XYZ file of C-alpha atoms in Angstrom:
727
model
C 160.850 171.457 173.962
C 161.388 174.643 171.975
C 161.293 178.565 173.780
C 158.419 179.471 172.271
C 156.181 176.583 173.411
C 157.648 175.401 176.875
C 158.800 179.597 177.519
C 159.403 178.605 181.269
C 162.815 176.277 181.080
C 163.798 174.869 184.162
C 165.583 175.798 187.424
C 168.929 173.337 185.715
C 169.215 174.977 182.399
C 168.317 178.298 184.378
C 170.784 177.479 187.200
C 173.744 176.401 183.885
C 173.187 179.434 182.375
C 174.163 181.779 185.110
C 177.311 179.807 186.390
C 178.385 180.136 182.647
C 178.064 184.271 181.654
C 177.465 186.180 185.711
C 179.702 188.678 184.673
C 178.376 189.031 181.003
C 174.756 189.421 181.931
C 175.159 191.682 184.850
C 176.389 194.083 182.860
C 173.975 193.647 180.412
C 170.954 193.740 183.246
C 172.141 197.092 184.342
C 172.269 198.556 181.088
C 168.525 196.938 180.485
C 167.525 198.953 183.506
C 168.791 201.901 182.938
C 167.272 201.375 179.263
C 163.601 201.038 181.150
C 164.380 203.425 183.204
C 165.042 206.057 180.555
C 161.285 205.218 179.224
C 159.670 205.143 181.580
C 160.610 208.373 182.504
C 159.677 209.796 178.869
C 156.382 207.977 178.785
C 155.142 207.629 182.548
C 156.008 210.597 183.219
C 154.993 211.742 186.881
C 153.185 207.716 188.127
C 156.266 206.422 188.604
C 158.344 206.313 191.896
C 161.403 204.443 193.142
C 161.210 201.691 194.907
C 163.730 201.784 197.579
C 161.822 204.748 198.325
C 159.045 202.931 199.545
C 160.547 200.259 200.853
C 163.234 202.284 203.777
C 160.311 204.316 204.449
C 158.030 201.826 205.268
C 160.070 199.466 207.222
C 159.448 203.075 209.972
C 155.605 203.834 209.191
C 153.160 201.001 209.664
C 151.255 202.973 207.010
C 150.135 200.789 203.311
C 152.022 200.940 200.416
C 149.788 203.452 198.297
C 149.219 205.503 200.671
C 153.243 205.882 201.071
C 153.409 206.259 197.310
C 150.862 208.750 197.027
C 153.558 210.886 198.930
C 156.208 210.023 197.422
C 154.771 210.574 194.192
C 153.323 213.882 195.041
C 157.184 215.563 196.789
C 159.897 213.456 195.352
C 159.191 212.622 191.549
C 162.279 213.766 190.357
C 165.783 212.525 188.547
C 167.581 214.677 190.735
C 169.581 213.147 194.299
C 169.081 216.711 196.126
C 165.053 216.998 195.616
C 164.540 212.979 195.595
C 166.687 213.500 199.346
C 164.287 216.638 200.311
C 161.189 215.115 199.540
C 162.222 212.040 201.558
C 162.525 214.390 204.236
C 159.428 215.804 204.141
C 156.913 212.248 203.311
C 159.112 210.930 206.248
C 157.556 214.426 208.393
C 154.295 214.722 206.948
C 153.160 210.813 207.902
C 155.254 211.931 211.117
C 152.939 215.151 211.519
C 149.945 213.902 210.189
C 149.640 209.968 209.632
C 146.945 208.606 212.844
C 148.933 205.528 215.030
C 145.826 204.274 217.007
C 148.210 204.377 219.792
C 148.882 208.341 219.597
C 145.108 208.639 218.902
C 144.124 211.091 221.385
C 147.550 213.143 221.505
C 146.163 213.263 217.900
C 143.028 214.843 219.268
C 145.279 217.423 221.825
C 146.671 218.493 218.748
C 143.665 219.580 216.966
C 141.397 221.419 219.828
C 145.002 223.209 220.856
C 145.568 224.361 217.111
C 141.994 224.270 216.246
C 142.896 222.234 213.302
C 144.869 218.731 211.963
C 145.325 217.446 209.149
C 145.358 214.062 209.520
C 146.023 210.724 207.305
C 143.668 208.231 208.073
C 141.084 205.574 206.721
C 137.820 207.025 207.012
C 134.345 204.622 206.346
C 131.313 206.740 205.522
C 127.413 206.249 206.205
C 123.979 208.384 206.082
C 122.775 208.626 209.181
C 118.997 207.758 208.153
C 117.381 209.389 211.051
C 118.660 212.954 211.415
C 119.028 212.675 207.313
C 122.783 213.447 206.954
C 126.156 211.439 206.160
C 128.298 210.621 208.994
C 132.041 209.585 209.229
C 134.617 207.099 210.817
C 138.490 206.969 210.936
C 139.587 203.418 211.680
C 142.859 205.315 213.407
C 142.173 208.080 214.947
C 138.896 206.017 216.661
C 136.444 208.972 215.386
C 133.028 207.972 214.692
C 129.401 209.961 213.450
C 131.339 212.706 212.276
C 129.300 214.521 210.310
C 130.934 215.187 206.560
C 129.616 216.557 203.526
C 127.663 215.044 201.287
C 129.454 216.373 197.919
C 131.662 213.379 199.182
C 130.382 209.909 199.468
C 128.934 211.468 195.605
C 132.410 212.124 194.497
C 134.084 208.825 196.242
C 131.372 206.043 196.383
C 133.818 203.800 198.251
C 133.507 206.193 201.146
C 130.485 204.317 201.299
C 131.557 200.664 200.655
C 134.014 199.448 203.645
C 136.223 202.657 203.187
C 139.420 204.375 202.056
C 142.229 206.059 203.255
C 142.259 209.880 202.935
C 144.316 212.953 203.535
C 142.109 214.844 206.005
C 141.603 218.864 207.058
C 139.827 218.878 210.605
C 138.727 221.970 212.212
C 137.736 222.314 216.365
C 134.958 223.945 217.488
C 132.233 224.765 214.710
C 130.444 229.126 214.213
C 127.398 227.362 214.397
C 125.810 224.199 215.577
C 123.361 223.448 213.297
C 125.778 222.938 210.078
C 128.458 221.155 211.108
C 130.810 223.248 209.520
C 130.831 221.219 206.563
C 131.174 223.541 203.725
C 130.466 222.307 199.606
C 133.168 222.509 197.240
C 131.786 226.175 196.499
C 132.616 227.110 200.168
C 128.742 227.594 200.742
C 127.660 225.761 204.562
C 125.980 222.872 204.019
C 122.882 222.749 206.606
C 120.938 219.962 208.525
C 118.099 219.253 207.559
C 117.699 219.363 212.296
C 117.915 222.461 213.079
C 119.031 221.315 216.554
C 121.923 218.851 217.611
C 121.810 217.997 221.193
C 124.702 215.446 220.625
C 126.897 217.512 217.661
C 130.146 217.087 218.045
C 133.176 219.935 218.297
C 134.919 217.839 215.438
C 134.261 218.921 211.552
C 135.735 218.162 208.411
C 136.926 221.072 206.049
C 138.854 219.221 203.122
C 139.027 215.589 202.152
C 141.186 214.141 199.704
C 141.554 210.282 198.818
C 144.528 208.910 198.664
C 143.689 207.242 194.897
C 144.352 208.565 190.993
C 140.517 210.047 190.894
C 141.167 209.402 186.822
C 143.017 206.748 184.759
C 144.138 207.908 181.188
C 143.449 204.217 179.342
C 145.024 205.614 176.439
C 148.235 206.735 177.038
C 149.146 203.588 179.081
C 148.106 201.550 175.662
C 150.148 203.871 173.714
C 152.997 204.019 176.655
C 152.579 199.689 176.572
C 153.839 200.184 172.453
C 157.311 201.471 173.326
C 158.174 198.505 176.115
C 158.878 194.771 174.768
C 157.079 191.707 176.501
C 160.042 191.291 178.642
C 160.987 194.684 180.073
C 156.729 195.330 179.782
C 157.134 191.599 182.522
C 160.006 193.714 184.285
C 158.366 196.990 185.367
C 155.028 194.873 186.235
C 157.167 193.151 188.632
C 159.492 196.263 189.610
C 155.709 197.727 190.333
C 154.437 195.279 192.966
C 158.211 195.455 194.980
C 159.417 191.968 193.369
C 163.251 192.787 191.637
C 163.300 190.929 188.301
C 166.929 190.240 188.127
C 166.432 188.267 190.797
C 164.252 185.077 189.373
C 164.170 182.905 186.421
C 161.247 183.442 183.422
C 159.007 180.846 184.932
C 158.975 182.503 188.846
C 157.945 185.474 186.737
C 155.389 184.165 185.395
C 154.112 182.659 188.308
C 154.529 185.904 190.256
C 152.444 187.736 187.288
C 149.626 185.077 187.778
C 148.888 185.901 191.512
C 147.840 189.420 189.334
C 144.929 187.984 187.117
C 142.367 188.037 189.851
C 142.838 191.484 190.368
C 141.673 191.803 185.965
C 139.468 189.223 185.904
C 136.448 189.695 187.366
C 134.994 186.631 189.018
C 138.205 183.868 188.635
C 138.643 182.017 191.570
C 142.713 181.279 192.458
C 144.619 179.095 194.577
C 148.198 178.886 196.074
C 149.437 176.789 198.706
C 153.534 176.373 199.072
C 156.031 177.149 201.973
C 156.660 180.125 204.080
C 157.879 183.791 203.689
C 157.266 183.685 199.122
C 154.909 186.576 199.417
C 151.896 184.639 198.528
C 149.708 187.108 200.556
C 151.609 190.033 199.572
C 149.881 191.695 196.921
C 146.177 192.036 198.170
C 147.276 192.850 202.022
C 149.871 195.765 200.504
C 149.977 196.571 197.183
C 146.551 196.853 195.685
C 143.852 199.143 197.829
C 140.895 197.541 195.940
C 141.215 194.130 197.673
C 140.818 192.448 201.244
C 143.142 189.673 203.059
C 140.666 187.621 205.367
C 142.613 186.495 207.866
C 142.166 182.567 208.729
C 139.049 182.162 211.161
C 136.089 182.036 211.741
C 133.854 184.432 208.564
C 130.472 184.511 208.341
C 128.114 184.763 205.950
C 126.633 187.703 206.214
C 130.594 189.556 206.333
C 130.995 187.476 203.412
C 128.092 187.673 200.673
C 125.173 189.719 202.233
C 123.163 190.541 205.420
C 119.821 189.817 205.432
C 119.039 192.138 208.359
C 121.158 195.272 207.229
C 120.692 194.587 203.849
C 123.922 195.934 202.862
C 126.302 192.984 200.274
C 128.987 191.342 202.152
C 132.707 192.053 201.036
C 132.659 190.677 198.118
C 129.704 192.963 196.162
C 132.970 196.119 197.950
C 136.477 194.610 196.672
C 137.379 192.963 193.619
C 139.131 190.582 195.042
C 138.400 189.038 198.176
C 141.798 186.558 199.369
C 141.811 184.280 202.496
C 144.667 184.147 203.899
C 145.939 180.296 206.465
C 143.038 178.659 204.348
C 143.617 175.574 206.772
C 142.028 178.222 209.379
C 139.123 178.937 207.217
C 135.502 177.873 209.597
C 131.823 179.691 208.423
C 129.842 179.564 211.798
C 127.035 178.826 209.472
C 126.480 175.413 208.393
C 125.331 176.879 204.524
C 128.603 178.766 203.700
C 130.061 176.879 201.694
C 127.791 176.111 200.082
C 126.842 179.976 198.811
C 130.882 179.627 198.133
C 130.174 177.601 195.779
C 126.976 179.213 194.207
C 128.855 182.516 193.739
C 132.384 180.794 192.936
C 130.459 178.961 189.689
C 128.139 182.093 188.438
C 129.390 185.007 190.281
C 125.854 184.983 192.360
C 124.215 183.869 195.073
C 120.934 183.450 196.443
C 120.163 185.055 200.005
C 115.914 185.389 201.382
C 113.864 185.746 198.648
C 116.804 187.643 195.651
C 119.159 186.600 193.869
C 122.450 188.681 194.397
C 125.149 188.906 191.789
C 128.996 190.024 192.868
C 132.899 190.432 191.015
C 134.782 190.047 192.841
C 137.427 187.111 192.622
C 138.075 184.706 195.251
C 141.959 183.750 196.066
C 142.809 181.299 198.851
C 146.494 181.369 200.053
C 148.437 179.117 202.121
C 151.286 177.363 203.832
C 151.914 173.604 202.691
C 153.764 171.883 205.339
C 155.290 169.122 204.106
C 157.450 168.414 200.757
C 155.132 168.163 197.242
C 156.572 165.128 196.452
C 155.118 163.403 199.745
C 151.661 165.235 199.636
C 151.879 164.082 195.432
C 152.418 160.483 196.979
C 150.221 160.030 200.150
C 147.558 162.674 199.126
C 146.214 165.814 197.255
C 147.831 168.674 196.741
C 144.471 170.085 197.775
C 145.481 168.495 201.748
C 146.071 172.468 203.571
C 142.340 173.168 202.830
C 139.774 172.481 206.181
C 137.974 168.707 205.504
C 134.757 170.181 204.397
C 136.895 171.908 201.351
C 140.126 170.229 200.702
C 137.999 167.067 200.153
C 134.524 168.318 198.360
C 135.144 168.147 194.750
C 132.681 170.272 193.852
C 134.499 172.796 195.457
C 137.615 172.492 194.452
C 136.892 172.178 190.965
C 134.855 175.810 191.246
C 138.977 176.347 191.092
C 140.322 178.316 187.749
C 144.596 177.978 188.578
C 146.589 176.282 191.190
C 149.744 178.594 191.363
C 152.839 176.607 192.429
C 153.945 178.312 195.082
C 157.149 175.897 195.918
C 158.383 176.748 193.299
C 158.897 180.697 193.964
C 161.951 180.925 196.209
C 161.919 181.862 200.040
C 162.237 186.323 199.306
C 165.324 187.557 200.293
C 166.802 191.539 200.486
C 167.946 191.077 197.173
C 163.975 189.675 195.796
C 163.259 192.965 196.200
C 163.761 195.813 194.737
C 165.812 199.150 194.370
C 164.920 200.280 190.599
C 161.150 202.523 188.929
C 158.146 201.124 188.921
C 154.523 202.764 188.346
C 152.663 204.090 191.816
C 150.662 201.738 193.602
C 147.856 203.718 193.398
C 148.575 204.250 189.038
C 149.088 200.136 189.140
C 145.514 199.401 190.890
C 144.229 201.836 189.230
C 144.838 200.951 185.446
C 144.843 197.150 186.646
C 140.880 197.701 187.632
C 139.579 199.367 184.380
C 141.595 196.598 182.358
C 138.414 194.075 183.849
C 136.110 196.050 181.247
C 138.027 194.443 178.013
C 138.466 191.041 177.295
C 141.157 188.931 174.993
C 140.112 185.479 175.668
C 138.780 184.828 172.440
C 142.252 185.828 171.078
C 143.214 181.488 171.135
C 139.949 180.984 169.029
C 142.550 182.515 165.992
C 145.494 180.121 165.739
C 144.392 177.480 168.524
C 141.557 175.268 169.150
C 141.375 173.300 172.751
C 141.528 169.915 173.123
C 138.753 167.560 173.567
C 139.860 165.994 177.489
C 138.743 169.461 178.694
C 135.380 170.316 179.610
C 133.072 172.808 179.789
C 134.370 174.226 183.195
C 137.832 173.768 182.165
C 137.729 175.739 178.949
C 136.175 178.764 180.537
C 138.920 178.711 183.398
C 141.329 178.546 180.659
C 139.865 180.697 178.281
C 139.759 183.229 181.893
C 143.720 182.980 182.388
C 144.322 183.278 179.093
C 142.473 186.799 178.996
C 144.416 187.977 182.072
C 148.083 187.162 181.216
C 147.020 189.139 177.596
C 145.327 192.112 179.943
C 147.969 192.447 181.736
C 151.022 191.971 179.612
C 149.447 193.620 176.198
C 147.350 195.918 177.383
C 147.680 197.296 174.104
C 145.381 194.589 172.817
C 148.316 193.527 170.079
C 149.933 190.639 170.339
C 151.654 187.879 167.820
C 150.859 183.869 167.215
C 153.998 182.928 169.288
C 153.179 185.404 172.218
C 150.162 183.555 172.782
C 150.789 180.430 172.436
C 152.974 181.195 175.266
C 150.543 182.099 177.610
C 147.740 179.221 176.102
C 150.162 176.840 177.487
C 151.179 178.005 181.077
C 146.652 178.361 181.514
C 146.450 174.973 180.441
C 149.011 173.967 183.014
C 147.511 175.945 185.627
C 143.891 174.513 185.379
C 145.753 171.058 184.975
C 147.236 170.775 188.495
C 143.622 171.350 189.016
C 143.167 168.747 187.369
C 145.089 166.195 188.035
C 144.145 166.227 192.462
C 140.388 165.817 191.548
C 141.361 162.658 190.075
C 143.052 161.710 193.125
C 140.601 162.516 194.379
C 137.399 162.108 192.217
C 138.420 159.210 190.026
C 137.182 158.177 186.866
C 134.613 161.222 186.735
C 137.941 163.209 186.386
C 140.577 160.640 184.181
C 140.559 163.461 181.215
C 143.683 165.540 182.335
C 145.634 164.911 179.093
C 145.077 168.545 178.357
C 146.255 169.730 174.885
C 145.928 172.335 172.233
C 145.562 171.803 168.688
C 146.843 174.064 165.930
C 144.741 175.331 163.682
C 147.804 176.167 160.952
C 148.851 172.836 160.420
C 146.227 170.823 162.837
C 149.047 169.371 164.928
C 148.535 169.030 168.965
C 150.399 169.625 171.121
C 150.284 168.270 175.121
C 151.179 170.807 178.250
C 152.167 168.737 181.349
C 152.875 169.435 184.678
C 156.211 169.113 186.041
C 155.758 167.799 189.784
C 153.630 164.933 187.694
C 156.509 164.120 186.171
C 159.129 162.039 188.050
C 159.424 159.811 191.256
C 157.353 156.799 189.487
C 156.541 155.384 192.417
C 156.598 151.370 190.475
C 160.181 151.830 189.261
C 161.132 150.670 185.114
C 163.260 147.460 184.398
C 163.432 144.358 186.203
C 162.532 144.064 189.996
C 164.039 142.137 192.586
C 163.016 138.552 193.027
C 159.828 139.074 195.498
C 159.375 142.513 195.192
C 155.874 142.405 194.291
C 153.306 146.049 193.027
C 150.355 146.340 193.525
C 146.946 148.639 193.575
C 143.440 148.393 195.568
C 141.525 150.173 198.372
C 143.312 151.178 201.538
C 141.381 151.455 204.728
C 140.500 155.505 204.269
C 138.737 153.777 200.976
C 141.227 155.680 198.863
C 142.421 153.904 196.223
C 146.684 153.295 196.557
C 150.105 151.217 195.969
C 151.464 148.558 198.033
C 154.626 146.724 197.818
C 156.134 143.698 198.882
C 159.289 142.708 199.527
C 160.126 138.897 200.421
C 163.038 137.236 201.694
C 163.704 133.196 202.153
C 165.913 131.565 204.766
C 166.609 127.444 205.607
C 164.669 126.741 208.233
C 161.517 124.545 209.739
C 158.273 126.082 207.937
C 157.844 129.555 209.673
C 155.993 132.189 208.269
C 156.654 136.523 209.786
C 155.250 139.193 208.345
C 156.441 142.429 209.261
C 154.259 145.933 208.714
C 150.608 145.173 209.292
C 151.594 146.423 212.863
C 147.746 144.851 214.367
C 145.268 144.720 211.661
C 143.659 141.637 211.773
C 142.138 141.552 208.569
C 145.575 141.622 206.586
C 146.785 139.366 208.828
C 144.027 136.877 207.724
C 145.117 137.537 204.101
C 148.472 137.148 204.549
C 148.084 133.543 205.956
C 145.467 132.237 203.139
C 148.207 132.246 200.947
C 150.938 130.988 202.867
C 148.043 128.390 203.716
C 147.127 128.501 200.035
C 150.882 127.201 198.606
C 151.289 125.060 201.766
C 148.005 123.272 200.196
C 149.578 124.232 196.581
C 152.650 124.556 195.724
C 153.655 121.275 193.476
C 151.011 122.394 191.424
C 152.698 125.766 190.649
C 156.620 123.875 190.696
C 158.306 121.260 192.689
C 160.987 123.554 193.677
C 159.266 125.475 196.173
C 158.916 124.106 199.635
C 157.557 125.346 203.104
C 159.027 122.628 205.030
C 162.766 123.525 204.850
C 162.404 127.340 204.144
C 161.617 129.913 206.433
C 159.456 133.187 205.031
C 159.245 136.649 205.635
C 157.239 139.316 203.890
C 156.923 142.832 204.193
C 153.748 144.876 203.851
C 154.579 149.100 202.796
C 151.867 151.482 201.969
C 153.337 154.053 199.625
C 150.905 156.809 199.823
C 150.098 156.569 203.133
C 146.626 155.149 202.659
C 146.362 152.916 205.324
C 147.371 149.110 204.442
C 144.254 147.136 201.945
C 143.632 143.515 202.912
C 142.857 142.353 199.024
C 146.883 140.617 200.137
C 145.982 137.285 199.343
C 146.727 137.245 195.724
C 150.596 139.776 195.728
C 151.577 137.561 198.666
C 151.453 133.750 196.592
C 153.132 136.058 193.961
C 156.109 137.278 196.350
C 156.259 133.757 198.275
C 156.505 131.865 195.192
C 158.777 134.554 193.175
C 161.252 134.414 196.390
C 161.174 130.596 196.167
C 161.820 130.100 192.574
C 164.023 133.142 192.293
C 162.291 134.696 189.349
C 161.542 138.489 189.640
C 158.126 138.993 188.738
C 157.899 141.242 185.471
C 159.013 144.592 184.514
C 156.363 147.692 185.470
C 153.969 145.008 186.606
C 151.006 145.492 189.137
C 148.673 142.762 190.073
C 144.840 143.056 190.720
C 142.571 141.181 192.614
C 142.778 138.534 195.404
C 141.464 134.962 195.896
C 139.747 133.266 198.087
C 141.579 130.103 200.443
C 140.043 127.798 198.000
C 142.048 129.869 194.967
C 137.986 131.521 194.338
C 139.061 135.133 192.431
C 138.192 137.804 193.378
C 137.181 140.467 191.309
C 138.814 144.220 191.078
C 136.349 147.189 193.058
C 136.337 150.294 190.704
C 138.673 148.985 187.959
C 138.556 151.920 186.175
C 139.862 154.024 188.938
C 142.352 151.447 189.563
C 144.185 151.033 186.329
C 144.234 155.213 186.522
C 145.952 155.096 189.705
C 148.162 152.139 187.920
C 149.179 155.486 185.143
C 149.644 157.832 187.008
C 152.170 155.549 188.994
C 154.465 153.944 186.103
C 152.801 150.417 185.949
C 153.459 149.504 182.036
C 151.409 145.977 182.887
C 148.512 145.163 185.141
C 147.679 141.486 185.802
C 143.826 140.844 185.599
C 141.439 138.262 187.222
C 139.209 137.534 184.207
C 136.309 137.586 185.784
C 136.492 141.851 185.713
C 136.649 141.466 182.205
C 132.666 142.138 182.477
C 133.853 145.730 183.682
C 135.554 146.582 180.433
C 133.119 148.871 178.973
C 133.652 151.350 181.973
C 137.229 151.989 180.493
C 137.673 154.912 178.731
C 140.003 153.506 175.705
C 142.780 156.010 176.081
C 143.417 154.097 179.549
C 142.956 150.326 177.704
C 145.580 151.012 175.252
C 148.359 152.812 178.762
C 149.825 149.159 179.593
C 149.695 145.610 178.040
C 146.299 144.205 180.302
C 147.410 140.447 180.999
C 144.113 138.306 182.106
C 144.511 135.284 184.244
C 142.372 132.467 185.068
C 143.008 131.335 188.079
C 145.822 131.710 191.312
C 148.208 129.209 189.722
C 147.752 131.202 185.969
C 148.819 134.393 187.630
C 151.489 133.406 189.343
C 152.959 131.948 185.810
C 152.408 134.914 184.289
C 153.343 137.514 186.576
C 157.020 135.498 187.272
C 156.409 134.387 182.887
C 156.984 131.010 183.780
C 156.342 128.649 180.808
């Protein structure tokens, strides 16, 4: 597939390419960076910062990046190394003298009292004191509460009322009059309380407050500036703005990191990313964006997350653009209806509390760690396995995930993965990203493409939302070509299909339609999109197996449908029968004994060459997906025994379905459609089915019926003949 249709290349391809032209590419990268830096200084002057400055100071100061870059943008906005070095020292001095560390709060208050005034950098939250009719501020690190503040500030910066923001605040100690709290408006006039006397009035007052946040973003300037860069250059700039170095990443890895930003530009977007540790899953939501909040794993409440009925206040979804849950394995609602309300919100962007329905626009992000390899997870459970059981097995909840970002493909971050180059000031990045939430580009695909018939309404919405997000991030000016839309559409279909593939594992035939595709309106050609991790590692190998080796698919102990392998050996002896791999399971052992007893009674009807008195038989049973051993083993065991006795292998890529009783009566296959779906997923090309199951053929989708050769059998002997191709 060419670059246009699959823009993300395999890791092997990238490695080969890198090795062949390392020195040449290093030179090109350096020159490309210079070109980008020059254009950034030309078109985004005052809105960029050198990220190595951020990184070096950040290591010694535990302040949010957007606070740090606000100061760096003020004092280090130059190409002159001397000015930059001087500016860095100034920023360090400001942070040292003015940033409030929680353990030094009392020391700062001492300085304030001694000097009479002091400037601090802290997280400020404002609330209305209804009783006394004035606004009061709370300082997060300083520990001050109920500090009177002029109403002009919460009116101008409403985020002060909604969870708080970081600010530079000039404080004064000791006011002239106790009835005015030392508060002045923008004209310098004193603001007086409606209550003349305050017995508990504090001597601390706020002289001036400056939010560390850009008051306005010039979107026209952004769109004009975007026109000066290519797609590749703009992608690199976005990644550098989040602190990453794109030159250390493959093209596909860049796209995966970009995917993390979609919830920031899309309202009510649900994203999941699970992967190894140290891949920066929560970094963006915690450090980079002041408009997102990271909820650490653990207990939460409906009141905190959605709506507090006692206080009549909105929860986190109404205050932030993105609510991200870290360590999803630990998510636990104290309220029984918590997950139900979350499902309602994820589906519609609204929820019911009390007598009212509330709406919000916050996107939901779920990040966590995968403790096993992806191959193991795909074989034994689902990619949603790390979620708590009430979420990870609830198909209705998981179906509301628009996107599953494959975190295992993102490399573990090393020092070289963090950039030393120019990127947007985090405030500016967060500002224009927030403004982009108002734009809509999701209908761009209608001009060139049509989605395939396997996408249901929820799939269609998810894909359109992703296309919208990618286009807004990469092409905020709204200018893109057909090829660029196709590139975005392909990865969007992949991200949604990953969710659907896991739903198929958990929910069976309800979610069988996973073959996502898009149709080119120009020539009406249909292109299918797959997910990389589903491609290889088929459980049922192609080609002939060894004699005595048989595969079967049926319900295991956990009631999930899985693949089981039987391997047999025959030795000279006196008719002993040994089975391994079954443990102490009585039902399984009885089923296996049924097969051997049936062979002893009816072996001559199959072949005179089969002897149960002069040979010993050993059969090993393997549960390939770890779902618990199946009890439907009589027929597969019979075929395995005959195969080793006659030294004839079973047909290539064959799966045996169904079972027999001691008298040879055929048993129907339970849940035939879902069983066949598992056969297809595991690589089967031929399926042996009992004739009594033919009544269920109407429940099987047509494309599934044609996926392999169906071989019906009418008796146990017929099943053996057809499995071994004996005439």
